[in-house]
PDB file of C-alpha atoms in Angstrom:
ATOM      1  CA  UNK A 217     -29.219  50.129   7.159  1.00  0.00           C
ATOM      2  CA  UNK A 218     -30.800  47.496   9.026  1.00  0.00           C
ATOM      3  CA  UNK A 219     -34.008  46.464   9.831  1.00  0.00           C
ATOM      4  CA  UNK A 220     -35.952  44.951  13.372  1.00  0.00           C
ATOM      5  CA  UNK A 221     -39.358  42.907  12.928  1.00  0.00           C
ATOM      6  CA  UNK A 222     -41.456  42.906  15.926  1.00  0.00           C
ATOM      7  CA  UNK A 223     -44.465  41.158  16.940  1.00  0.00           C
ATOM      8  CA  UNK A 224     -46.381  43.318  19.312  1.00  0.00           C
ATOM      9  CA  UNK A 225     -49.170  41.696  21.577  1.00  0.00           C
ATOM     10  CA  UNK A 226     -51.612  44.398  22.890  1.00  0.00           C
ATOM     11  CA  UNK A 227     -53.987  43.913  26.250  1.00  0.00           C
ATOM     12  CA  UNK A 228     -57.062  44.100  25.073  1.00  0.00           C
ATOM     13  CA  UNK A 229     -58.372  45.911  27.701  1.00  0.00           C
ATOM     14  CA  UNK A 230     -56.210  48.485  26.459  1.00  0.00           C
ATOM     15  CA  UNK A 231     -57.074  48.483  22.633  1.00  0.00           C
ATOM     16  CA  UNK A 232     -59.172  51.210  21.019  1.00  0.00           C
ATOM     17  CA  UNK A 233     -62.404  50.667  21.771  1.00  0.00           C
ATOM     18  CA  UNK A 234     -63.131  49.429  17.639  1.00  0.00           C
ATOM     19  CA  UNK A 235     -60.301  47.980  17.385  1.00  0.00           C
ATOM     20  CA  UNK A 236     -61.117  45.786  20.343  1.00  0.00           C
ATOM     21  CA  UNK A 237     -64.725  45.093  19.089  1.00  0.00           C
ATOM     22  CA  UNK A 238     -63.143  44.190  15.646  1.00  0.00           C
ATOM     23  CA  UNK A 239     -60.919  42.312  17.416  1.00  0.00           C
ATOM     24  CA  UNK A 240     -63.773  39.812  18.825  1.00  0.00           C
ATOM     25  CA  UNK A 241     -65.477  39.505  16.080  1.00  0.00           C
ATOM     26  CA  UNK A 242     -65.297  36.078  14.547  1.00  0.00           C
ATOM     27  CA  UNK A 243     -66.539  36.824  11.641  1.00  0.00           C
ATOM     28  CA  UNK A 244     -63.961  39.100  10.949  1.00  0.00           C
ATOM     29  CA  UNK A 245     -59.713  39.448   9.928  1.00  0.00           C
ATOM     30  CA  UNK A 246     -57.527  42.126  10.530  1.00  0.00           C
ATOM     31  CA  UNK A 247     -55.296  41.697   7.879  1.00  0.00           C
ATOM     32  CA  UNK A 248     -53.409  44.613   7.482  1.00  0.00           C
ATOM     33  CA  UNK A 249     -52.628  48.537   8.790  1.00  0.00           C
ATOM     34  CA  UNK A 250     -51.599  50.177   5.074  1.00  0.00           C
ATOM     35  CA  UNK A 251     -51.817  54.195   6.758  1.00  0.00           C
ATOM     36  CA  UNK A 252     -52.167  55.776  10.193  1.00  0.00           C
ATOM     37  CA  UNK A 253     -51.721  59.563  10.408  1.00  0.00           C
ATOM     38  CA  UNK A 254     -52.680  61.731  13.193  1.00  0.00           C
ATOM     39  CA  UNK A 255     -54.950  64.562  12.378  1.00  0.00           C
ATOM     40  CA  UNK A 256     -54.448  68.718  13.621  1.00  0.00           C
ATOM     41  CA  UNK A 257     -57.095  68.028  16.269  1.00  0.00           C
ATOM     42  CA  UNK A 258     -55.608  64.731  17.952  1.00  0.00           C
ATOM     43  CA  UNK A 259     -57.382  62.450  16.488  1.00  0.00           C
ATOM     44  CA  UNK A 260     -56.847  59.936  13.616  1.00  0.00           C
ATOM     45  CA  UNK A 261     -57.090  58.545   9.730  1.00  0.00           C
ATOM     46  CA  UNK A 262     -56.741  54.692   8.759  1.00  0.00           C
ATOM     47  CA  UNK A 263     -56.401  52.965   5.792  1.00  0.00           C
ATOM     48  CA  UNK A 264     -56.596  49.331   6.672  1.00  0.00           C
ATOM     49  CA  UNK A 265     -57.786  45.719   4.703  1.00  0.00           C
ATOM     50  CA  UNK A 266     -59.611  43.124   6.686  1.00  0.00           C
ATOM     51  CA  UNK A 267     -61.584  39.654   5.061  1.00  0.00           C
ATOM     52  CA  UNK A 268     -64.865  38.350   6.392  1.00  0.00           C
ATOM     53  CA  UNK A 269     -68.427  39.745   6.752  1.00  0.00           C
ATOM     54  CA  UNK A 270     -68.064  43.194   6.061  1.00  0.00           C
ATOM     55  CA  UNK A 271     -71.383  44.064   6.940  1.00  0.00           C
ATOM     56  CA  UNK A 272     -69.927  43.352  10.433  1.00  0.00           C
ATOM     57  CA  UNK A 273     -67.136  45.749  10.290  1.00  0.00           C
ATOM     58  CA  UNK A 274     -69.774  48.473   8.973  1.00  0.00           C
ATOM     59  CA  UNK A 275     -71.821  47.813  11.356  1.00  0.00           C
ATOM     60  CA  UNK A 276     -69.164  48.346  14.481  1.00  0.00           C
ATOM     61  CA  UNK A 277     -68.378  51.099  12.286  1.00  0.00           C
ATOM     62  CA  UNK A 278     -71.217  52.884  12.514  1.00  0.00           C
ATOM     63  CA  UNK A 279     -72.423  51.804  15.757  1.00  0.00           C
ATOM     64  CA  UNK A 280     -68.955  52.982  17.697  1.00  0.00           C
ATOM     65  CA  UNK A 281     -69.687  56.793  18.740  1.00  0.00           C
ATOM     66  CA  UNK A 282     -65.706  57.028  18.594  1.00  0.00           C
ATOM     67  CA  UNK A 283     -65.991  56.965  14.630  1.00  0.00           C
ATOM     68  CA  UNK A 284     -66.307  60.395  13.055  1.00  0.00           C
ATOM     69  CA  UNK A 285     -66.571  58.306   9.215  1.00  0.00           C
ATOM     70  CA  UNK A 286     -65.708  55.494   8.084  1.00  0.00           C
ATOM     71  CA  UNK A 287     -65.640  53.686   3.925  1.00  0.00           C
ATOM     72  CA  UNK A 288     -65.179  50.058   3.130  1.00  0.00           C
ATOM     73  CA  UNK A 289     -64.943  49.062  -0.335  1.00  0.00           C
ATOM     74  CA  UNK A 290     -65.280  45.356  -0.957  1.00  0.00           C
ATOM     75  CA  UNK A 291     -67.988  42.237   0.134  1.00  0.00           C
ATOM     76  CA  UNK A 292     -65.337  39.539   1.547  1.00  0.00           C
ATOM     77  CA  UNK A 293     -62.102  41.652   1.713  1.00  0.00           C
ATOM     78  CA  UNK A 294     -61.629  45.512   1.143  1.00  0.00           C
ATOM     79  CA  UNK A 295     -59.576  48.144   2.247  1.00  0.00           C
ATOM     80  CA  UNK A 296     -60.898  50.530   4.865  1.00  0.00           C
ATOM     81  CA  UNK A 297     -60.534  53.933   5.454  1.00  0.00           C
ATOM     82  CA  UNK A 298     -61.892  55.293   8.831  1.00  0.00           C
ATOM     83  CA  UNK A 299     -61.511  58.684  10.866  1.00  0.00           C
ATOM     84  CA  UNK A 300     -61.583  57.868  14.499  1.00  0.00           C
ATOM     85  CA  UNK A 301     -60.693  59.397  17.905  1.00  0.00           C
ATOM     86  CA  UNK A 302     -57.679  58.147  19.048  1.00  0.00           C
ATOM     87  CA  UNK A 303     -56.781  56.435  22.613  1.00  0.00           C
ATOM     88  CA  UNK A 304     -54.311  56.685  24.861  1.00  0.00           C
ATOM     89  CA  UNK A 305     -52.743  53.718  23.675  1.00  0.00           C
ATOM     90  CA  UNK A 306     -52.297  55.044  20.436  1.00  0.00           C
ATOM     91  CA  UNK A 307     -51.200  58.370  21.325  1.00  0.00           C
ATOM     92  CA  UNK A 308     -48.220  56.545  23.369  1.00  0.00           C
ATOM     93  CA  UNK A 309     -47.748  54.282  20.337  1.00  0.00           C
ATOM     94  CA  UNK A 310     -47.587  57.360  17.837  1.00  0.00           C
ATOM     95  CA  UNK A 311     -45.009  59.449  19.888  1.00  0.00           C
ATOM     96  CA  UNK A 312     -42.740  56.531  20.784  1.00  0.00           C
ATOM     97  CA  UNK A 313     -42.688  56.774  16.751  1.00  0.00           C
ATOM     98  CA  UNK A 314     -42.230  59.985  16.539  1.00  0.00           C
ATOM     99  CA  UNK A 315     -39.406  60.114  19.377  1.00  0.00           C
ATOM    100  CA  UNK A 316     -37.125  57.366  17.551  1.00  0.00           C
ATOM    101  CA  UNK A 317     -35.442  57.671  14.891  1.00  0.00           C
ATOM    102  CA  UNK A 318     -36.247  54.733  12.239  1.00  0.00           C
ATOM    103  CA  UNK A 319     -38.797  54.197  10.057  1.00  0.00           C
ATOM    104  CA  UNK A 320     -42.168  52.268  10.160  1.00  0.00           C
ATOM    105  CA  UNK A 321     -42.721  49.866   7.096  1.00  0.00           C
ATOM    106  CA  UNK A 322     -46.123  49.868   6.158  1.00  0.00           C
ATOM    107  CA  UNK A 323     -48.213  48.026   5.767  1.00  0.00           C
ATOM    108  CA  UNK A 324     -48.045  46.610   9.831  1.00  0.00           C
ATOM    109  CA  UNK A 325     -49.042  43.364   9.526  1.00  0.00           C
ATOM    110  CA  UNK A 326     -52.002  41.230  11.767  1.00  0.00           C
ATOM    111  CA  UNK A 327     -51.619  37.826  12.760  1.00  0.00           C
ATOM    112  CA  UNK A 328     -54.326  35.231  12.958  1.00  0.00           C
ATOM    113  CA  UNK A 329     -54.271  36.031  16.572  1.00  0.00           C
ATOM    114  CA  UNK A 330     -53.891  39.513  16.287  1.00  0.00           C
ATOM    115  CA  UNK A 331     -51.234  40.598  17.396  1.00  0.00           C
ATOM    116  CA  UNK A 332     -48.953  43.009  14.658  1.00  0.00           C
ATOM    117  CA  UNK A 333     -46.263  42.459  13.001  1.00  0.00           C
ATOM    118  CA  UNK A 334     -44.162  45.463  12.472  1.00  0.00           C
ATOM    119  CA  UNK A 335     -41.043  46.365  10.611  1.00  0.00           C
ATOM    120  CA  UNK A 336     -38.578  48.972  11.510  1.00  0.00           C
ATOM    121  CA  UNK A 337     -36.156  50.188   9.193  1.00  0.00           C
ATOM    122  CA  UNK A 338     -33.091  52.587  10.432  1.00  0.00           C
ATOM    123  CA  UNK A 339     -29.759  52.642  12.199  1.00  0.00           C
ATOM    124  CA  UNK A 340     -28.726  49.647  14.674  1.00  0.00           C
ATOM    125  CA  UNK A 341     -28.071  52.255  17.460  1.00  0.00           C
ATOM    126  CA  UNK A 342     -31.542  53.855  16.531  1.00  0.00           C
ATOM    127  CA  UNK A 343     -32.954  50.442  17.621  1.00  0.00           C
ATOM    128  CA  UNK A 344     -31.623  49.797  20.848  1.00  0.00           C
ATOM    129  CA  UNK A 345     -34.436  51.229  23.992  1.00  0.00           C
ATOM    130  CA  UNK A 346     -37.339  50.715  21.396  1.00  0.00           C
ATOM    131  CA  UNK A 347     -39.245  48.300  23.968  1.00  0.00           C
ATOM    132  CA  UNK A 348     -38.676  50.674  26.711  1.00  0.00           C
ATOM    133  CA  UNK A 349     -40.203  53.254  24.393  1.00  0.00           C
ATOM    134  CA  UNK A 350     -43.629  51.348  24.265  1.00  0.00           C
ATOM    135  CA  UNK A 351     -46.537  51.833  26.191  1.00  0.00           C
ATOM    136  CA  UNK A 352     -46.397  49.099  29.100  1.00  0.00           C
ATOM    137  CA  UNK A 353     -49.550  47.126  27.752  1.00  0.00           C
ATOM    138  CA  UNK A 354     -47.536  45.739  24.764  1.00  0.00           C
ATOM    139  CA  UNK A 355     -45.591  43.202  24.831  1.00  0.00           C
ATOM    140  CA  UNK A 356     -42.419  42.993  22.342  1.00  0.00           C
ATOM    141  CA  UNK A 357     -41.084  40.018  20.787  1.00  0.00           C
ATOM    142  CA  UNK A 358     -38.562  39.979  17.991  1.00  0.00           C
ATOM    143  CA  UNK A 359     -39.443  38.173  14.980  1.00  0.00           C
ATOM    144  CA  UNK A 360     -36.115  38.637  12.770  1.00  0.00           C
ATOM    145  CA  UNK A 361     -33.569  41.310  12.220  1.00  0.00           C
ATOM    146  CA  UNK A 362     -30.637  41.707   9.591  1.00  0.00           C
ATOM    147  CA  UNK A 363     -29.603  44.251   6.615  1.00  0.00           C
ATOM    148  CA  UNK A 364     -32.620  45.991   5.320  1.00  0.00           C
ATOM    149  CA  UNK A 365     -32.971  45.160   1.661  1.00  0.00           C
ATOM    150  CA  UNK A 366     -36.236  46.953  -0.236  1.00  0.00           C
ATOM    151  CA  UNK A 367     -37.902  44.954  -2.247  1.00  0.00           C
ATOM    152  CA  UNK A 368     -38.848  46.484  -5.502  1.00  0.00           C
ATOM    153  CA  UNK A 369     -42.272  47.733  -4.957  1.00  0.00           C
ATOM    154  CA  UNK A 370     -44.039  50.749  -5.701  1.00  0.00           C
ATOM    155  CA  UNK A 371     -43.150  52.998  -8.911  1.00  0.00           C
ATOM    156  CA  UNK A 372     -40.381  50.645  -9.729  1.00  0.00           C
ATOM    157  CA  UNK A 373     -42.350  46.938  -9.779  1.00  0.00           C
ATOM    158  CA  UNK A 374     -43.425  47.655 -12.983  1.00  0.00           C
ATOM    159  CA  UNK A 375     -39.992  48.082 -14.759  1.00  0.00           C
ATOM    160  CA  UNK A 376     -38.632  45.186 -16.636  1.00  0.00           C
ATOM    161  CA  UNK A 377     -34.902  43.962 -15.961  1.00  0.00           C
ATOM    162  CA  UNK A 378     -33.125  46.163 -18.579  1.00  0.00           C
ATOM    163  CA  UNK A 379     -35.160  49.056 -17.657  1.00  0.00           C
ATOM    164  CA  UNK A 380     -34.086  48.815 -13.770  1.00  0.00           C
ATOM    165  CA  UNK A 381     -30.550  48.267 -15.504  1.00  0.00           C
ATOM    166  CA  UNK A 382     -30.897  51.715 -17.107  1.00  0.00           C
ATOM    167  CA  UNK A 383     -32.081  53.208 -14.042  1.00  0.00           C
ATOM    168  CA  UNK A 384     -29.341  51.414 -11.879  1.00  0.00           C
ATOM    169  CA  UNK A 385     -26.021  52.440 -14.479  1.00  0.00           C
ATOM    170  CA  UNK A 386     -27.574  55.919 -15.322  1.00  0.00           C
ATOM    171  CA  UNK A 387     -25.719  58.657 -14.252  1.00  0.00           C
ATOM    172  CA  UNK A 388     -26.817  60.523 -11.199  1.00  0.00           C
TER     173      UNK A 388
END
């Protein structure tokens, strides 16, 4: 297995019409994109974390008629779920996903300029036409790429050494 990071650079004419009003704020960070799952009826669910004046980001929130609800939990930095219409951008960006054949690490990463930084985790063949595959208002650079190697997070970060040992030399 091997893995791809990409940065992707957006037009911001072209951004979700929150995204691209959290996107100018300057009071605001995008840090992070933890979840995105499309809903039955098109549209689309968001965990995400962003730093700065939250009040700000509730505000767009609940000012943008595009967002059906929206929680942030948090005064400087929180995680943020919101239900939103998508865009055409996204829906382009959601079946290129769904077309290839890899994996999306979560969570995509921002950059201070933000622009994301996102990891893909499959085959090296699986890779090869995923630019192509984007909508034409991103741009693609890539970051790194090289054997994909997990790093121990979720149900097994907790385990001590001999524990993972047990796990690792454990029948199966």
């Amino acid at each position: 297995m091997r893995y791809v990071t990409l940065r992707l650079s957006h037009d911001p004419v072209a951004l979700h019409p929150v995204e691209r009003r959290l996107a100018e704020a300057p009071d605001l960070t995008r840090t992070a994109m933890h979840t995105v799952e499309e809903m039955p009826d098109g549209s689309i669910v968001l965990l995400t974390e962003v730093s700065g004046n939250l009040d700000r980001y509730r505000e767009i929130m609940a000012d943008s008629p595009a967002v059906f609800e929206f929680a942030v939990s948090g005064d400087e930095s929180g995680f943020c779920y919101s239900h939103v219409e998508s865009s055409p951008q996204v829906d382009r960006l959601l079946e290129a996903q769904r077309a290839a054949e890899f994996v999306v690490e979560m969570p995509v990463r921002y950059t201070e300029d933000g622009d994301q930084l996102v990891t893909l985790v499959g085959r090296e063949a699986d890779f090869e036409g995923t630019d192509a595959a984007l909508p034409d208002d991103v741009e693609v650079e890539l970051v790194s790429t090289g054997p994909y190697s997990p790093e121990a997070e979720g149900v097994f970060a907790d385990l001590t050494d001999r524990q993972r040992e047990i796990l690792e030399t454990a029948p199966r």
